[in-house]
Amino acid sequence: RRASHHVARARHHPSPAPMSRDRPAWVLPVSIVVALLFGLLPLPALLQPLRPYWLALAVAYWVLEEPDRAGLGFAFFVGLIADLCFGNLLGEQALRLVILAFILQRFRARLRFFPLSQQALAIGALLLNDRIVTSALHLALGEAPLPPLSWVAPVIGMLLWPPLFLLFDTLRLRAWRNR
């Protein structure tokens, strides 16, 4: 008798449709393409080592904010595209971005609720870790070591995180509201 009551009730009161988290698809690829372009912009030789790792900042944002769309596979794919665009050793940036994405996924639940200033410090630490990974790769492959000035780039990336995060968030949420 109870089962028939629930079935009859379900017919008259259908459950609401599951909430959708659909997001407009253009914001993520455009942000990655812009990060790639910023990485390809020519800089004077003196400033080249100071270039922030734009792609890591973009991937970090998407791994934190859209984990269903941006995970390890996403980081690997973006890294392979970057390797092809920059002419690096195939797989170098893919490895670097996968390491970054893995650490972000591991601590995502905590990082998302940090104030933006603390998030920036964590991103700075991840970018510093990326420099260490890059240095280890260069050493293992017998390539020239990174210039000393390149160790300042993670600090620049850390300082860029808050405005970049706010820009991406504004674009993502505005695009979602306007769909």
Coordinates of C-alpha atoms in Angstrom, one line a residue:
R1 CA 0.0 0.0 0.0
R2 CA 2.8 2.5 0.8
A3 CA 4.6 1.8 -2.4
S4 CA 1.5 2.4 -4.5
H5 CA 1.0 5.7 -2.6
H6 CA 4.5 6.9 -3.5
V7 CA 4.0 5.9 -7.2
A8 CA 0.7 7.7 -7.4
R9 CA 2.2 10.7 -5.7
A10 CA 5.1 10.7 -8.1
R11 CA 2.7 10.8 -11.0
H12 CA 1.0 13.9 -9.7
H13 CA 4.0 15.6 -8.3
P14 CA 7.0 15.0 -10.6
S15 CA 10.3 15.8 -9.1
P16 CA 11.9 19.0 -10.4
A17 CA 14.4 18.7 -13.2
P18 CA 18.0 18.4 -12.0
M19 CA 19.8 21.8 -11.7
S20 CA 22.0 22.5 -14.7
R21 CA 25.5 23.9 -14.4
D22 CA 25.8 24.5 -18.1
R23 CA 28.2 27.2 -18.8
P24 CA 28.8 29.0 -22.1
A25 CA 31.6 27.2 -23.9
W26 CA 33.5 30.2 -25.3
V27 CA 35.1 31.6 -22.1
L28 CA 37.4 28.6 -21.4
P29 CA 38.9 28.2 -24.9
V30 CA 39.2 32.0 -25.4
S31 CA 41.1 32.3 -22.1
I32 CA 43.5 29.5 -23.1
V33 CA 44.1 31.0 -26.6
V34 CA 44.8 34.5 -25.1
A35 CA 47.2 32.9 -22.5
L36 CA 49.0 31.2 -25.4
L37 CA 49.2 34.4 -27.3
F38 CA 50.6 36.3 -24.3
G39 CA 53.2 33.6 -24.0
L40 CA 54.1 34.0 -27.7
L41 CA 54.3 37.8 -27.6
P42 CA 57.8 38.9 -28.4
L43 CA 59.6 40.6 -25.5
P44 CA 63.1 42.2 -25.3
A45 CA 65.7 39.6 -24.4
L46 CA 66.2 41.3 -21.0
L47 CA 62.5 40.9 -20.1
Q48 CA 62.0 37.4 -21.5
P49 CA 63.0 35.6 -18.2
L50 CA 60.4 37.7 -16.4
R51 CA 57.5 36.5 -18.5
P52 CA 54.8 35.0 -16.2
Y53 CA 53.6 31.6 -17.1
W54 CA 50.2 32.8 -18.4
L55 CA 49.1 29.4 -19.4
A56 CA 49.6 28.0 -15.9
L57 CA 47.6 30.9 -14.5
A58 CA 44.7 30.2 -16.9
V59 CA 44.8 26.5 -16.3
A60 CA 44.9 27.0 -12.6
Y61 CA 41.8 29.2 -12.7
W62 CA 39.8 26.6 -14.7
V63 CA 41.0 23.7 -12.5
L64 CA 39.8 25.5 -9.4
E65 CA 36.5 26.9 -10.8
E66 CA 35.4 24.3 -13.3
P67 CA 36.8 20.9 -12.2
D68 CA 34.3 19.0 -14.3
R69 CA 35.6 20.6 -17.5
A70 CA 39.3 21.2 -16.5
G71 CA 41.3 18.4 -15.0
L72 CA 44.4 16.4 -15.7
G73 CA 43.4 15.5 -19.2
F74 CA 42.6 19.2 -20.0
A75 CA 46.0 20.3 -18.5
F76 CA 47.8 17.6 -20.6
F77 CA 46.0 18.6 -23.8
V78 CA 46.7 22.3 -23.3
G79 CA 50.3 21.6 -22.5
L80 CA 50.7 19.6 -25.7
I81 CA 49.2 22.5 -27.7
A82 CA 51.6 24.8 -25.9
D83 CA 54.6 22.6 -26.7
L84 CA 53.6 22.7 -30.4
C85 CA 53.1 26.5 -30.4
F86 CA 56.3 27.3 -28.5
G87 CA 58.5 24.7 -30.1
N88 CA 59.4 23.2 -26.8
L89 CA 60.3 19.6 -26.2
L90 CA 57.0 17.8 -26.9
G91 CA 55.5 17.0 -23.5
E92 CA 57.5 19.4 -21.4
Q93 CA 54.7 21.9 -20.8
A94 CA 52.2 19.1 -20.7
L95 CA 54.1 17.5 -17.8
R96 CA 54.4 20.9 -16.0
L97 CA 50.7 21.7 -16.4
V98 CA 49.7 18.2 -15.3
I99 CA 51.8 18.5 -12.1
L100 CA 50.2 21.9 -11.4
A101 CA 46.7 20.6 -12.1
F102 CA 47.3 17.6 -9.9
I103 CA 48.4 19.7 -6.9
L104 CA 45.5 22.1 -7.5
Q105 CA 42.9 19.2 -7.6
R106 CA 44.4 17.8 -4.4
F107 CA 43.9 21.0 -2.5
R108 CA 41.0 22.5 -4.4
A109 CA 38.5 22.3 -1.6
R110 CA 40.7 24.4 0.6
L111 CA 42.1 26.8 -2.0
R112 CA 38.7 27.8 -3.3
F113 CA 37.7 29.2 0.1
F114 CA 41.0 31.1 0.7
P115 CA 40.8 34.8 0.5
L116 CA 42.3 36.0 -2.9
S117 CA 45.5 37.2 -1.2
Q118 CA 46.1 33.7 0.2
Q119 CA 45.2 32.1 -3.1
A120 CA 47.8 34.3 -4.7
L121 CA 50.4 33.0 -2.3
A122 CA 49.4 29.4 -3.1
I123 CA 49.6 30.1 -6.8
G124 CA 53.0 31.7 -6.3
A125 CA 54.2 28.6 -4.6
L126 CA 52.8 26.4 -7.4
L127 CA 54.6 28.7 -10.0
L128 CA 57.8 28.4 -8.0
N129 CA 57.3 24.6 -8.0
D130 CA 56.9 24.8 -11.8
R131 CA 60.3 26.6 -12.0
I132 CA 61.9 23.8 -10.0
V133 CA 60.3 21.2 -12.3
T134 CA 61.5 23.1 -15.3
S135 CA 65.0 23.4 -13.9
A136 CA 65.1 19.7 -13.1
L137 CA 63.9 18.9 -16.7
H138 CA 66.6 21.2 -18.2
L139 CA 69.2 19.5 -16.0
A140 CA 68.1 16.0 -16.8
L141 CA 68.1 16.8 -20.5
G142 CA 71.4 18.5 -20.5
E143 CA 69.9 21.9 -21.6
A144 CA 71.1 25.3 -20.4
P145 CA 69.9 26.2 -16.9
L146 CA 67.3 28.8 -16.5
P147 CA 68.6 32.4 -16.2
P148 CA 68.6 33.6 -12.6
L149 CA 66.1 36.4 -13.4
S150 CA 63.5 33.7 -14.4
W151 CA 63.0 32.9 -10.7
V152 CA 61.3 36.3 -10.4
A153 CA 58.5 35.2 -12.9
P154 CA 56.6 33.2 -10.2
V155 CA 56.4 36.4 -8.1
I156 CA 55.0 38.3 -11.1
G157 CA 52.5 35.5 -11.7
M158 CA 51.5 35.6 -8.0
L159 CA 50.9 39.4 -8.3
L160 CA 48.9 38.9 -11.4
W161 CA 46.6 36.2 -9.9
P162 CA 44.1 38.4 -8.1
P163 CA 43.2 40.7 -11.1
L164 CA 43.3 37.7 -13.5
F165 CA 41.1 35.6 -11.2
L166 CA 38.6 38.5 -11.0
L167 CA 38.7 39.0 -14.8
F168 CA 38.1 35.3 -15.5
D169 CA 35.3 35.1 -12.9
T170 CA 33.6 38.2 -14.3
L171 CA 33.7 36.9 -17.8
R172 CA 32.6 33.4 -16.8
L173 CA 29.7 34.5 -14.6
R174 CA 28.6 37.3 -17.0
A175 CA 28.6 34.9 -19.9
W176 CA 26.6 32.4 -17.8
R177 CA 24.0 35.0 -16.9
N178 CA 23.6 36.2 -20.5
R179 CA 23.1 32.8 -22.0

